[in-house]
Coordinates of N, CA and C in Angstrom, one line a residue:
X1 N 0.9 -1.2 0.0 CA 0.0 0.0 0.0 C 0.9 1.2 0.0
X2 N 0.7 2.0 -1.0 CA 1.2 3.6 -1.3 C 2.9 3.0 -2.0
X3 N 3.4 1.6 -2.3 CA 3.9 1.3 -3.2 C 4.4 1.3 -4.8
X4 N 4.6 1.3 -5.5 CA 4.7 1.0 -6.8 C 5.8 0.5 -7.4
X5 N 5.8 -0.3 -8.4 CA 6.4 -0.6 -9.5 C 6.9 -0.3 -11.1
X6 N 7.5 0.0 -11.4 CA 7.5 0.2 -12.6 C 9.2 0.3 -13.3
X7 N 9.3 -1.1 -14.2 CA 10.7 -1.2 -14.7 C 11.5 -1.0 -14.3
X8 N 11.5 -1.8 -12.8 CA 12.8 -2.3 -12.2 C 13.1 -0.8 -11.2
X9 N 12.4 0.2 -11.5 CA 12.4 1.6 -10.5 C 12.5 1.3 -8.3
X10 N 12.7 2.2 -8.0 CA 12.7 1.8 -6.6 C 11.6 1.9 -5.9
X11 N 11.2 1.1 -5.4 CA 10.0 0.4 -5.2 C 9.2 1.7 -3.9
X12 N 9.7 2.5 -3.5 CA 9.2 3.1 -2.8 C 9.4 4.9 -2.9
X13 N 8.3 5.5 -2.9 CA 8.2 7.1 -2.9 C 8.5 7.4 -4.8
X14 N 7.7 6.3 -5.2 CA 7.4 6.2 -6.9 C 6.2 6.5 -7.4
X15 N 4.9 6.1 -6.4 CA 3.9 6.0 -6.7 C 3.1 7.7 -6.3
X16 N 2.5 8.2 -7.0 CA 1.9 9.6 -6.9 C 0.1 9.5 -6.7
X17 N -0.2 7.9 -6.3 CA -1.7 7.8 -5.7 C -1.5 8.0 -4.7
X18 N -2.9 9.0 -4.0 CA -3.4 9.0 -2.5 C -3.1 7.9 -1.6
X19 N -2.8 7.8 -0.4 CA -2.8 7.0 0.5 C -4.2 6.7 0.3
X20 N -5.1 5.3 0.7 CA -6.5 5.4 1.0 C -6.6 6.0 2.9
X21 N -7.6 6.5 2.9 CA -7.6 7.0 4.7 C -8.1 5.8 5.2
X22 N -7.6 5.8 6.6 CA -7.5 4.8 7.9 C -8.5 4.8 8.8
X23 N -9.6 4.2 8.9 CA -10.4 4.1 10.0 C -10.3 3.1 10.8
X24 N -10.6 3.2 12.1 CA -10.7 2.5 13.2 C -12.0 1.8 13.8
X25 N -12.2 1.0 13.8 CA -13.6 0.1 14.1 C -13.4 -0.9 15.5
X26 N -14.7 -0.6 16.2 CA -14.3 -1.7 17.0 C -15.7 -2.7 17.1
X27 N -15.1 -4.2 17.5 CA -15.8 -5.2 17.3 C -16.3 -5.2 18.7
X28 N -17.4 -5.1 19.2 CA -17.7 -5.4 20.6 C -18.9 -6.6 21.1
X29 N -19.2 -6.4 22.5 CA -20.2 -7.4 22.8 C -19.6 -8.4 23.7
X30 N -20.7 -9.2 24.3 CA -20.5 -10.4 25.2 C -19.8 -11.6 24.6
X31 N -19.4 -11.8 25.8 CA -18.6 -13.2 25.5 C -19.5 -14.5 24.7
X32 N -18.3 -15.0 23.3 CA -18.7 -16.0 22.6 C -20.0 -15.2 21.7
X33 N -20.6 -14.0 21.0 CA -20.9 -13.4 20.6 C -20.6 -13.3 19.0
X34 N -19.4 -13.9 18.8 CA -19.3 -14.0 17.5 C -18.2 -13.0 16.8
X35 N -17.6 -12.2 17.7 CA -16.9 -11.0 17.6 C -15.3 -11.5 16.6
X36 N -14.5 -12.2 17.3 CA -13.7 -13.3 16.2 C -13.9 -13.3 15.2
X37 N -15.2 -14.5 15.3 CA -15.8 -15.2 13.8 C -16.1 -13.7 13.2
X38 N -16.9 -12.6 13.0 CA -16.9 -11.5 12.7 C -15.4 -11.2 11.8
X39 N -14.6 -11.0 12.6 CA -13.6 -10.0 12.5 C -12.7 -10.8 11.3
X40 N -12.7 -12.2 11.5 CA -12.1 -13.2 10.9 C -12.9 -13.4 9.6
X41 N -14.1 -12.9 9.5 CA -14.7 -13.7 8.1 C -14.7 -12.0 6.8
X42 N -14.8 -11.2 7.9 CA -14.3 -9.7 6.7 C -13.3 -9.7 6.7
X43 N -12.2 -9.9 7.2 CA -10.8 -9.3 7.2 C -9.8 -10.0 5.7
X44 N -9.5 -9.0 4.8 CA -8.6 -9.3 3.7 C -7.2 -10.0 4.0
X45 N -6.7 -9.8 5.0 CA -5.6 -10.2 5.4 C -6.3 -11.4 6.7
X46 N -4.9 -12.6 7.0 CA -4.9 -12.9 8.3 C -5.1 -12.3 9.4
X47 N -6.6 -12.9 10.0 CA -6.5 -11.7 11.4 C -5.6 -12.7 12.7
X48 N -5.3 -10.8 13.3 CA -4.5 -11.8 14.4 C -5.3 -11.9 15.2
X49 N -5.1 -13.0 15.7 CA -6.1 -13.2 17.4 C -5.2 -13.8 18.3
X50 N -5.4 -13.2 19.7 CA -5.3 -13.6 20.9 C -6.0 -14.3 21.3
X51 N -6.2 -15.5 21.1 CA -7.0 -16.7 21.5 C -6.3 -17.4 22.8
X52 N -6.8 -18.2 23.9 CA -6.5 -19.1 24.4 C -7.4 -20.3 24.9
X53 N -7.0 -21.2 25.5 CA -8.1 -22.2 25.5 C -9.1 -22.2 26.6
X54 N -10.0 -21.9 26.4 CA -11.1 -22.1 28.3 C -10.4 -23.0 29.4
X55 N -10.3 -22.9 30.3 CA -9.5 -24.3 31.0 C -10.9 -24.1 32.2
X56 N -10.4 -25.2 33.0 CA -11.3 -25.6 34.1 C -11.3 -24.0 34.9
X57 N -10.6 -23.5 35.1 CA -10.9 -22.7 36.0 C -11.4 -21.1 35.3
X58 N -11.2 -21.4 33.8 CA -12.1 -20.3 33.5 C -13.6 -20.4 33.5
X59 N -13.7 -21.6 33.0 CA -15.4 -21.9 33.3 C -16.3 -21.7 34.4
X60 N -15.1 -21.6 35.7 CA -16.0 -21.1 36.9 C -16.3 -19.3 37.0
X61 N -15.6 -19.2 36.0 CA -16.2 -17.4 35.8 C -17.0 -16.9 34.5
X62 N -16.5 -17.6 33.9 CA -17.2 -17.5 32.8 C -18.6 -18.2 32.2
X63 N -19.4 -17.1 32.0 CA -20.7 -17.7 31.9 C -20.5 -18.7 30.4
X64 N -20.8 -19.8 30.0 CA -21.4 -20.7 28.8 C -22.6 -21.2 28.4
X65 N -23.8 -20.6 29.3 CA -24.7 -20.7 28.7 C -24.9 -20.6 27.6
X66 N -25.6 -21.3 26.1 CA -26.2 -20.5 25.5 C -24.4 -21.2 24.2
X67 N -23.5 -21.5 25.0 CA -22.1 -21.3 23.7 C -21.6 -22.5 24.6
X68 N -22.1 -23.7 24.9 CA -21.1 -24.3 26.0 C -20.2 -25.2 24.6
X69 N -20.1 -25.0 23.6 CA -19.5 -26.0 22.6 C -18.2 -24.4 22.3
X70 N -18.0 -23.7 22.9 CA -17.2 -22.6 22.9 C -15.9 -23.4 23.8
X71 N -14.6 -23.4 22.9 CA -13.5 -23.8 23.6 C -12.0 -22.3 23.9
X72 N -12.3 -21.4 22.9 CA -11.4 -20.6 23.1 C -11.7 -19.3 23.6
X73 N -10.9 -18.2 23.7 CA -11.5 -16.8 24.3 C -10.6 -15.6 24.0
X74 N -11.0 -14.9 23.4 CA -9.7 -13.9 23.3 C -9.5 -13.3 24.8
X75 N -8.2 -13.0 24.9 CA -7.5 -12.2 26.2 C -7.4 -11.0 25.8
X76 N -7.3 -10.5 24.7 CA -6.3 -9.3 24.5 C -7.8 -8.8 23.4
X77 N -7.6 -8.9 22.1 CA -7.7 -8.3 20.8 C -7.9 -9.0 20.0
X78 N -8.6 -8.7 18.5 CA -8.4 -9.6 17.6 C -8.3 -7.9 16.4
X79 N -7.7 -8.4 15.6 CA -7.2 -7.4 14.5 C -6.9 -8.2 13.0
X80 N -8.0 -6.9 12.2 CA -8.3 -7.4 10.9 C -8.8 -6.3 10.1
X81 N -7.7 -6.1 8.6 CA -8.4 -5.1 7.9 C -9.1 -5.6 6.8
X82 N -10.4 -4.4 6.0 CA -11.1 -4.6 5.2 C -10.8 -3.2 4.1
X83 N -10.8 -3.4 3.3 CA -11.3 -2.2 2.0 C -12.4 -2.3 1.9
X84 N -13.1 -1.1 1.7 CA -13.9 -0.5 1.5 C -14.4 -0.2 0.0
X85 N -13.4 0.9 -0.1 CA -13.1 0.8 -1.6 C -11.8 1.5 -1.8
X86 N -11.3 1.9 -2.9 CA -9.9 2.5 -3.0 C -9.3 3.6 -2.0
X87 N -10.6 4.2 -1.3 CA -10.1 5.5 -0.4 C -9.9 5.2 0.4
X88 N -10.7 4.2 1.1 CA -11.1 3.9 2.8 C -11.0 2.6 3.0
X89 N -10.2 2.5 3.7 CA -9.5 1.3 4.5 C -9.9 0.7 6.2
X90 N -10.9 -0.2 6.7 CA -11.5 0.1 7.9 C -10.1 -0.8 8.7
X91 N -9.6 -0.4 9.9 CA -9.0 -1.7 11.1 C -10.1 -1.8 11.7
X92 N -10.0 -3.3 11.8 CA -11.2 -3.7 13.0 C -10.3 -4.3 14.1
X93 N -10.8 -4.1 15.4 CA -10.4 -4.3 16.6 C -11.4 -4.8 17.4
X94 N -11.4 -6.6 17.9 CA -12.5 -7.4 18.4 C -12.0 -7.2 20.0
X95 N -13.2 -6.5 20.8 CA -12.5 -6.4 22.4 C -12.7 -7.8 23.2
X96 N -12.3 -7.8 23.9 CA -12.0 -9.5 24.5 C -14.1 -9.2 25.6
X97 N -14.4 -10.5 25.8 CA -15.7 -10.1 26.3 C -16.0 -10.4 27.6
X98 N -15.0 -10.9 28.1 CA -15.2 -10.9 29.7 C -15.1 -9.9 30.9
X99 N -15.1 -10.1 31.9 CA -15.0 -8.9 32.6 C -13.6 -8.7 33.2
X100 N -12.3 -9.5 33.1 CA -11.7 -9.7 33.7 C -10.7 -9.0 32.5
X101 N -10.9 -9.2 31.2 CA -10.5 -8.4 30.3 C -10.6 -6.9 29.8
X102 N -11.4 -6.4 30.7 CA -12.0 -5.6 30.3 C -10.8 -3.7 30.2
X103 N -9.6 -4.3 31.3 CA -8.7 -3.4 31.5 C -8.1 -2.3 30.0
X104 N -7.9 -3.8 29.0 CA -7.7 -3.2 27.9 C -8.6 -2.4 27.2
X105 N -9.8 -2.2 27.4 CA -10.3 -1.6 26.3 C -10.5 0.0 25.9
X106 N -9.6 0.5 27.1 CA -9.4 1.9 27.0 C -8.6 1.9 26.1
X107 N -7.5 1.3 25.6 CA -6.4 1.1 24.5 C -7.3 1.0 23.3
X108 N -7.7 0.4 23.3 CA -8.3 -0.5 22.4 C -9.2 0.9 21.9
X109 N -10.1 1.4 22.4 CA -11.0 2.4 22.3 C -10.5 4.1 21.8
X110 N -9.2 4.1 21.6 CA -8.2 5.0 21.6 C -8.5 5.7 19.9
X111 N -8.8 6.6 19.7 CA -9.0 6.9 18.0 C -10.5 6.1 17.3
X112 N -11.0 5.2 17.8 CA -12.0 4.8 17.0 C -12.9 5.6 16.9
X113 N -13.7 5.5 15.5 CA -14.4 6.3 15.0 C -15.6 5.6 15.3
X114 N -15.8 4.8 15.6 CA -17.1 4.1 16.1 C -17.0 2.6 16.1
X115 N -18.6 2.0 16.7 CA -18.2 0.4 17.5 C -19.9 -0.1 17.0
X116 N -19.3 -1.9 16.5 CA -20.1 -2.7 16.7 C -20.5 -3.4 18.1
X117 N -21.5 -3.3 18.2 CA -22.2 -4.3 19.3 C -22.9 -5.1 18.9
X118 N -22.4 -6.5 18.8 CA -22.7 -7.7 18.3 C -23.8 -8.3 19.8
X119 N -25.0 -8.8 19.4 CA -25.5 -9.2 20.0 C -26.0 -10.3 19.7
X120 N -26.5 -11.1 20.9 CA -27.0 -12.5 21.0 C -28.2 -12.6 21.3
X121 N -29.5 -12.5 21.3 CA -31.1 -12.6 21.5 C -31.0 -13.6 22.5
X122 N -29.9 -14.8 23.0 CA -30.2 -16.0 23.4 C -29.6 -15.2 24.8
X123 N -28.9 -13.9 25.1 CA -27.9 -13.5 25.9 C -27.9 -12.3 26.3
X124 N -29.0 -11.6 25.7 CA -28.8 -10.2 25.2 C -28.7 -9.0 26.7
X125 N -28.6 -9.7 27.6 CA -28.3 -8.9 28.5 C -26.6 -8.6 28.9
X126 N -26.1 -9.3 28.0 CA -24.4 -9.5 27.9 C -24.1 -8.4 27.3
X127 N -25.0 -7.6 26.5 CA -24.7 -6.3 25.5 C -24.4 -5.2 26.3
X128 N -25.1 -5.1 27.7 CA -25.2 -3.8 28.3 C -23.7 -3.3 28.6
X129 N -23.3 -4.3 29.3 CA -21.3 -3.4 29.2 C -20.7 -2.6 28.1
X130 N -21.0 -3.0 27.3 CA -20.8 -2.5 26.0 C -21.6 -1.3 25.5
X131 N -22.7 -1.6 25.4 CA -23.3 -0.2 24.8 C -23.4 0.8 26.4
X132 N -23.2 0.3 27.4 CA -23.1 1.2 28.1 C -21.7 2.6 28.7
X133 N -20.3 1.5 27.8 CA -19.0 1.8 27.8 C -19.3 2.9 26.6
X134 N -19.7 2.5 25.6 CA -19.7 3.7 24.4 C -20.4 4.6 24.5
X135 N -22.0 4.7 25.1 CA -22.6 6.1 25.6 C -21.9 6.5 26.4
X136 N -21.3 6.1 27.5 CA -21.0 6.8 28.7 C -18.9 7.7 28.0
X137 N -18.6 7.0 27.4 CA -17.5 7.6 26.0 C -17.6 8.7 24.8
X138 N -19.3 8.4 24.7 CA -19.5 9.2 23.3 C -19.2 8.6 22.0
X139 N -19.1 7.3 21.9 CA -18.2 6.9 20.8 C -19.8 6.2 20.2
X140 N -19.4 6.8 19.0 CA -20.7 6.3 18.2 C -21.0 5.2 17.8
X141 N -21.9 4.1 17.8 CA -21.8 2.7 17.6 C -23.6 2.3 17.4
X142 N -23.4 1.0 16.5 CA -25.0 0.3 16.4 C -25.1 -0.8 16.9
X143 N -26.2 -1.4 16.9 CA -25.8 -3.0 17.7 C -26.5 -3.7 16.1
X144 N -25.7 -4.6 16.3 CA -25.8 -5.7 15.0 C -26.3 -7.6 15.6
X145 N -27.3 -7.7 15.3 CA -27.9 -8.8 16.2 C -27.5 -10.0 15.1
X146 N -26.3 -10.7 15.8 CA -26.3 -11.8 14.6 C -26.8 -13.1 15.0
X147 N -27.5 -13.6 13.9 CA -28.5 -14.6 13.7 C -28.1 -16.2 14.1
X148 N -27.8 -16.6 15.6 CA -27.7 -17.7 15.6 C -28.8 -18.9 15.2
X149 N -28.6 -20.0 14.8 CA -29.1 -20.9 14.6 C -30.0 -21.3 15.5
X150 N -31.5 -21.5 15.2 CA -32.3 -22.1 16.8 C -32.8 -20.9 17.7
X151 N -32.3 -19.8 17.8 CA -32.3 -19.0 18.4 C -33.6 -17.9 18.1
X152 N -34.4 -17.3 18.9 CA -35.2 -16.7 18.8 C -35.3 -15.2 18.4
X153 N -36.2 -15.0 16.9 CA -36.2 -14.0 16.5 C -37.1 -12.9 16.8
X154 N -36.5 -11.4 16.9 CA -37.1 -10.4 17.8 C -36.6 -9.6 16.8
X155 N -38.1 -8.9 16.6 CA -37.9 -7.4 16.1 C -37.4 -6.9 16.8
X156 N -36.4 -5.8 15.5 CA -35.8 -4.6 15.9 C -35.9 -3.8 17.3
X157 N -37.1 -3.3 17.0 CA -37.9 -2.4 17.6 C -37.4 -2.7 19.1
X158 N -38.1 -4.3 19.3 CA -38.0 -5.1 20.7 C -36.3 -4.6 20.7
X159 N -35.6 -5.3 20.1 CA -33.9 -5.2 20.7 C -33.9 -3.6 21.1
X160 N -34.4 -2.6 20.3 CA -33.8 -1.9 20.9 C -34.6 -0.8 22.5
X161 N -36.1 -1.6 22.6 CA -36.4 -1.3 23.9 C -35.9 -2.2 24.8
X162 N -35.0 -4.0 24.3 CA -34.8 -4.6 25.9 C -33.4 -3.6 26.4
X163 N -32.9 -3.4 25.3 CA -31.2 -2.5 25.8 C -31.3 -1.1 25.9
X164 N -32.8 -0.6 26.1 CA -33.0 1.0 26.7 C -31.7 1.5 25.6
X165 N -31.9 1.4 24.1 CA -31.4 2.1 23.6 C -32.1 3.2 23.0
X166 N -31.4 4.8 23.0 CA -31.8 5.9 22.0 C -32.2 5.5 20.9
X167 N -33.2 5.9 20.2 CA -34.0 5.7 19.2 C -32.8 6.0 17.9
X168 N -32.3 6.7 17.9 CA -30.7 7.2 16.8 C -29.8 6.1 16.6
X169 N -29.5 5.1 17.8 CA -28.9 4.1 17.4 C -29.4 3.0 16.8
X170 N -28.4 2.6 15.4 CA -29.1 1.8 14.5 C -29.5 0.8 15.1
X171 N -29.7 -0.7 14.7 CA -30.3 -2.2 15.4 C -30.3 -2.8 13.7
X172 N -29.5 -3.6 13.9 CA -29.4 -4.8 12.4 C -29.5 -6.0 12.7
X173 N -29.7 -6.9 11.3 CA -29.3 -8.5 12.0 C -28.3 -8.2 11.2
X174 N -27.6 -9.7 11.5 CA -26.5 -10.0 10.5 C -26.3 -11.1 10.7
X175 N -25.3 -12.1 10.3 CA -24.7 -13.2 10.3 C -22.8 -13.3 10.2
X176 N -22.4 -13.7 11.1 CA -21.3 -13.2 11.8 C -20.1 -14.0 11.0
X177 N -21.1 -14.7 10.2 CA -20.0 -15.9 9.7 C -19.8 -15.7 8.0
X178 N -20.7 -14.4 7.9 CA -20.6 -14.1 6.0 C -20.0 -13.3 6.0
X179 N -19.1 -13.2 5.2 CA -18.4 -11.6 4.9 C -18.8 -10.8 4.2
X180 N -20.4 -11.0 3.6 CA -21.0 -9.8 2.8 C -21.9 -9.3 4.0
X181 N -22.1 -10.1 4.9 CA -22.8 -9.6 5.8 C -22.0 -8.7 7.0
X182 N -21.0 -9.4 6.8 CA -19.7 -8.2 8.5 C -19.9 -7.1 7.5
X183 N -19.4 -7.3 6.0 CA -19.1 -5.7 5.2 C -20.5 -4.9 5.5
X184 N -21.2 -5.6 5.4 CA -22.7 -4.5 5.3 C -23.3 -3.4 6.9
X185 N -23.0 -4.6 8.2 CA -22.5 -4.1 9.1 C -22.1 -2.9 9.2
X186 N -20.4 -3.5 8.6 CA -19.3 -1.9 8.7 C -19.5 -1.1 8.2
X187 N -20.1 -1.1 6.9 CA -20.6 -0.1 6.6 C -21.6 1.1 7.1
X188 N -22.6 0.2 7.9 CA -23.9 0.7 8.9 C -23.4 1.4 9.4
X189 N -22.3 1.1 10.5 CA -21.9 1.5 11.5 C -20.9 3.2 10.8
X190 N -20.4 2.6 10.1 CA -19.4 3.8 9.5 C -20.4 4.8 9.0
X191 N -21.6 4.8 8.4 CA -22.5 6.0 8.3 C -22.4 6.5 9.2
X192 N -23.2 5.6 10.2 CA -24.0 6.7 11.4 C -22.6 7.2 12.3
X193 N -21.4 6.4 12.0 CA -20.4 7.6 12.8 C -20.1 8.4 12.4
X194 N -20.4 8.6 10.7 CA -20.4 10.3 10.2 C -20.9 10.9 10.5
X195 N -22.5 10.2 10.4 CA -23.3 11.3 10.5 C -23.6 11.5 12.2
X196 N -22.8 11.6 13.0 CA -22.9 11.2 14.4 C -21.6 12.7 14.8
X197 N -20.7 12.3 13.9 CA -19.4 13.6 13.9 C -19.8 14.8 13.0
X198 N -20.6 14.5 12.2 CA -20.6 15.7 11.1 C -21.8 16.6 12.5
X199 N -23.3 15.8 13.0 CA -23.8 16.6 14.0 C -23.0 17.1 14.7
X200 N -22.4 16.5 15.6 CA -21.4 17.2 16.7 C -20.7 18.3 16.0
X201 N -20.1 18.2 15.0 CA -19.3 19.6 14.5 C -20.4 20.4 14.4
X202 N -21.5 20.3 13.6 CA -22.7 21.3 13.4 C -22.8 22.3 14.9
X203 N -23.0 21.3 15.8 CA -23.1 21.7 17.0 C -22.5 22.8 17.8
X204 N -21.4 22.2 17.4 CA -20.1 22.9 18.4 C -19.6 24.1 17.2
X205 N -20.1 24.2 16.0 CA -20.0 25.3 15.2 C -21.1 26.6 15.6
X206 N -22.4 25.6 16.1 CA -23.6 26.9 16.2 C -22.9 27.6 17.6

């Protein structure tokens, strides 16, 4: 990226295209949520993940209702980029979903222009940390309800009175395991954090 080629030339500060611009996305939600599989099924490159294995003694803190066929957990992060198209370049950043992880996510939350909140219908009281970390931040975000198998379907509307969300924040389904479906997501989310900054400027201009 911002490379070029041409007849054996030196491969770098050759090329006279724009950088594409860099946004920052973050993948959030409760534990086993899908936030990985997400981040792993849009990402053009290998995503990295901080995985480790559940052991006995994490199971006594960690809730598996609902995911007990769940063997791994991120500790840290998962990180994975997408294009957009030739300008815009999204990083996605999956926050780890336990409580015990939760130290990092001030880092983690550093520059983002806005956040997924991946939700579970089977769990969905696991969302509140989360959408309650990004109002109480300001950081613009939608919740994206991805469609487990078996699991019971609820209108919009409903999702967004059980999570006493503002009527302004979006509510999607999706499917955590398609990558035309994470793209469509990021995109959702990437509107409304425009149009979420472009108000605030309006604002702080009047």
């Amino acid at each position: 990226m911002g490379y070029a080629h041409s007849d054996g030339a030196d491969l770098a500060g050759t090329s006279n295209e724009p950088m594409p611009t860099a946004v920052k996305i973050l993948i959030a939600g409760g534990f086993g949520v899908g936030k990985t599989t997400m981040v792993g099924a849009v990402s053009e490159t290998r995503p990295l993940r901080t995985e480790e294995l559940l052991t006995e003694e994490g199971v006594s803190v960690d809730d598996l209702s609902g995911v007990e066929a769940k063997t791994t957990t991120t500790v840290a992060m998962d990180f994975g980029r997408i294009s957009i198209n030739d300008d815009l370049v999204l990083y996605l950043f999956g926050t780890p979903g336990q409580d015990r992880f939760w130290f990092v996510w001030d880092e983690l939350a550093l520059g983002a222009l806005g956040a997924v909140v991946l939700a579970d219908t089977r769990r969905l009281a696991d969302c509140f940390p989360s959408v309650d970390y990004f109002e109480k931040h300001g950081t613009p975000f939608i919740v994206a309800v991805n469609c487990f198998e078996g699991a019971r379907q609820y209108q919009l509307d409903e999702v967004t009175q059980a999570l006493s969300l503002d009527p302004g924040v979006p509510v999607v389904l999706c499917d955590a395991r398609r990558r035309e479906s994470g793209k469509e997501v990021l995109i959702a989310v990437l509107e409304h954090a425009m149009r979420s900054h472009r108000a605030m400027s309006a604002a702080n201009a009047g």
